[in-house]
Amino acid sequence: MKTVTFKDKTFRVSISEAELLKAVDNVAEKMNADLEGKNPLFLIVLNGAFMFASDLLKRVEIPAQLSFVKVASYSGTASTGRVTELIGLNEEVKGRTIVIIEDIVDSGRTMYGMVEKLKSLGADDIRIATLFFKPEALKYDLNIDYAAMNIPNDFIVGYGLDYDGYGRNLRDIYTLINS
Ligand code: IMP
Ligand code: MG
């Protein structure tokens, strides 16, 4: 059994690159049908989504713009609650179709904040495309338009996802071994 160890944690291979690419293909096919004529702006969430975005967007054939953003979330005032900032967003989103490209939706807090932010900027149609979705962990009211794979509530690394910065470059997915 193929394993990797980073610092104090050991992970076991759980999803192969071939399975990932098949799931990515399916999402691309859906997008090519759904987004035709919509002139979407894809917002790729760094760092985790870089590998997913690369494989997915090579397979998207409709005219589209791409931009890379980082998401920062902090507590605002009592009336504003949590505030999400999109670092690196230089494009106008008002009136546009926005497709967020994310690595994984866990509690949904990151994506909820990002959707609220894009709404406040006047985006017309906001869609979420995530490589992984953990349905059992979801705590926010979110609509996931494109989930390449649903997975159990385990911690994973590889294909862009990290443990303390390690594991992002692995071509397969590895799951934390509980011990
Ligand atoms: P959420 O805001 O709770 O949905 O968490 C989403 C973020 O937490 C993701 O963008 C990842 O950066 C990180 N995350 C959640 N689950 C995992 C995992 O299993 N492995 C690596 N990172 C994860
Ligand atoms: Mg992320």
XYZ file of C-alpha atoms and ligand atoms in Angstrom:
203
model
C 0.000 0.000 0.000
C 1.429 3.350 -1.091
C 1.784 5.815 1.788
C 3.335 9.245 2.338
C 4.388 10.878 5.605
C 4.536 14.617 6.231
C 5.711 15.742 9.662
C 3.606 13.774 12.185
C 0.985 12.395 9.798
C 0.808 9.426 7.442
C -1.545 9.203 4.481
C -2.578 6.266 2.320
C -3.319 6.502 -1.419
C -7.090 6.584 -1.943
C -7.974 8.089 -5.341
C -5.841 7.590 -8.438
C -4.932 10.264 -10.944
C -6.915 8.362 -13.595
C -10.091 8.483 -11.467
C -9.568 12.187 -10.801
C -9.128 12.978 -14.481
C -12.284 11.071 -15.356
C -14.250 13.142 -12.827
C -12.650 16.344 -14.131
C -13.622 15.373 -17.691
C -17.257 15.018 -16.631
C -17.298 18.488 -15.075
C -15.720 20.015 -18.196
C -18.302 18.354 -20.422
C -21.122 19.754 -18.274
C -19.568 23.220 -18.340
C -19.153 23.187 -22.116
C -22.889 22.527 -22.414
C -24.089 24.856 -19.595
C -21.897 27.905 -20.134
C -22.057 28.280 -23.904
C -22.753 31.928 -24.789
C -22.423 33.115 -21.165
C -18.918 34.607 -21.415
C -17.984 33.357 -17.911
C -15.192 34.602 -15.697
C -13.539 31.683 -13.905
C -12.147 32.642 -10.500
C -9.513 30.122 -9.448
C -8.986 29.996 -5.694
C -5.318 29.714 -4.787
C -3.425 27.776 -3.663
C -5.386 24.518 -3.519
C -7.258 24.690 -6.839
C -4.254 25.168 -9.101
C -3.967 21.574 -10.360
C -7.728 21.035 -10.699
C -8.050 24.349 -12.574
C -5.234 23.417 -14.938
C -6.708 20.044 -15.927
C -10.318 21.297 -15.965
C -9.825 24.472 -17.955
C -7.752 22.735 -20.642
C -10.949 20.806 -21.355
C -13.276 23.840 -21.356
C -13.750 24.940 -24.937
C -16.096 27.938 -24.693
C -14.713 31.519 -24.665
C -13.951 32.451 -21.050
C -11.665 34.625 -18.946
C -9.589 33.291 -16.055
C -8.385 35.045 -12.949
C -6.573 33.809 -9.837
C -7.644 34.961 -6.383
C -6.839 34.366 -2.765
C -9.595 34.400 -0.174
C -9.040 36.182 3.140
C -11.688 36.002 5.845
C -11.722 38.020 9.064
C -14.193 39.241 11.712
C -15.706 42.610 10.853
C -17.891 44.739 13.130
C -20.925 43.377 14.974
C -23.141 44.422 12.046
C -20.922 43.128 9.265
C -20.028 39.788 10.872
C -17.375 37.913 8.954
C -15.885 39.764 6.012
C -14.416 38.059 2.966
C -11.814 39.784 0.827
C -10.807 38.591 -2.629
C -7.136 39.348 -3.114
C -6.086 39.726 -6.734
C -9.542 40.294 -8.220
C -9.015 43.048 -10.791
C -11.839 42.191 -13.189
C -15.287 43.766 -13.205
C -17.791 41.131 -12.004
C -20.950 43.251 -12.208
C -23.585 41.556 -14.362
C -21.349 38.609 -15.198
C -21.488 34.843 -14.899
C -18.817 33.871 -12.372
C -17.613 30.308 -11.912
C -15.567 29.755 -8.756
C -12.969 26.979 -9.041
C -12.208 25.566 -5.578
C -10.292 22.522 -4.354
C -12.637 21.296 -1.632
C -15.824 22.357 0.141
C -15.770 21.232 3.763
C -17.937 23.308 6.168
C -18.704 25.634 3.251
C -17.651 28.757 5.131
C -15.041 29.855 2.571
C -17.406 29.474 -0.381
C -20.343 31.060 1.465
C -18.217 34.139 2.189
C -16.971 34.309 -1.386
C -20.477 34.038 -2.852
C -21.740 36.814 -0.546
C -18.808 39.011 -1.579
C -19.428 38.428 -5.302
C -23.152 39.156 -4.817
C -22.268 42.452 -3.133
C -20.101 43.303 -6.152
C -23.098 42.772 -8.445
C -22.266 39.421 -10.070
C -25.298 38.147 -11.944
C -24.885 34.370 -11.844
C -22.443 32.780 -9.373
C -21.593 29.101 -9.666
C -19.307 26.891 -7.599
C -17.132 24.188 -9.141
C -15.237 22.120 -6.617
C -12.999 19.128 -7.088
C -14.144 17.593 -3.791
C -17.284 18.028 -1.741
C -17.763 16.595 1.772
C -21.583 16.583 2.055
C -21.476 15.366 5.683
C -19.363 18.354 6.765
C -21.468 21.100 5.144
C -22.763 23.710 7.611
C -23.676 26.616 5.315
C -26.534 27.102 2.889
C -24.680 26.596 -0.377
C -25.558 25.380 -3.808
C -22.706 23.376 -5.353
C -23.213 23.488 -9.104
C -20.307 21.263 -10.107
C -18.729 18.772 -7.693
C -16.263 16.468 -9.422
C -16.348 13.993 -6.501
C -18.252 13.608 -3.246
C -16.045 12.198 -0.498
C -16.479 11.143 3.144
C -15.516 13.461 5.973
C -11.797 12.512 5.983
C -8.698 14.668 5.621
C -6.961 14.310 2.266
C -3.863 15.616 0.492
C -2.587 15.596 -3.076
C -3.497 17.104 -6.454
C -3.307 20.631 -5.024
C -4.520 19.896 -1.491
C -2.047 20.190 1.366
C -1.203 19.395 4.931
C 0.754 22.380 6.247
C 2.011 23.104 2.737
C 3.013 19.499 1.983
C 1.449 17.147 -0.527
C 0.157 19.619 -3.103
C 2.365 18.195 -5.850
C 1.192 14.580 -5.494
C -0.616 13.319 -8.599
C -2.954 10.998 -6.627
C -5.083 11.651 -3.534
C -4.007 10.322 -0.133
C -6.223 9.978 2.949
C -5.030 10.505 6.516
C -4.595 7.248 8.397
C -6.216 7.553 11.802
C -3.988 5.972 14.404
P -14.461 25.253 4.439
O -14.395 26.757 4.423
O -14.707 24.692 5.804
O -15.404 24.686 3.401
O -13.017 24.722 4.131
C -12.484 24.792 2.900
C -10.980 24.904 2.955
O -10.378 24.104 4.007
C -10.464 24.354 1.668
O -10.369 25.374 0.692
C -9.151 23.736 2.043
O -8.144 24.717 1.938
C -9.316 23.330 3.491
N -9.645 21.883 3.619
C -10.822 21.338 3.976
N -10.777 20.002 3.984
C -9.515 19.669 3.595
C -8.838 18.400 3.392
O -9.377 17.292 3.560
N -7.544 18.486 2.984
C -6.897 19.668 2.755
N -7.497 20.854 2.925
C -8.798 20.871 3.351
Mg -9.009 26.218 -0.561
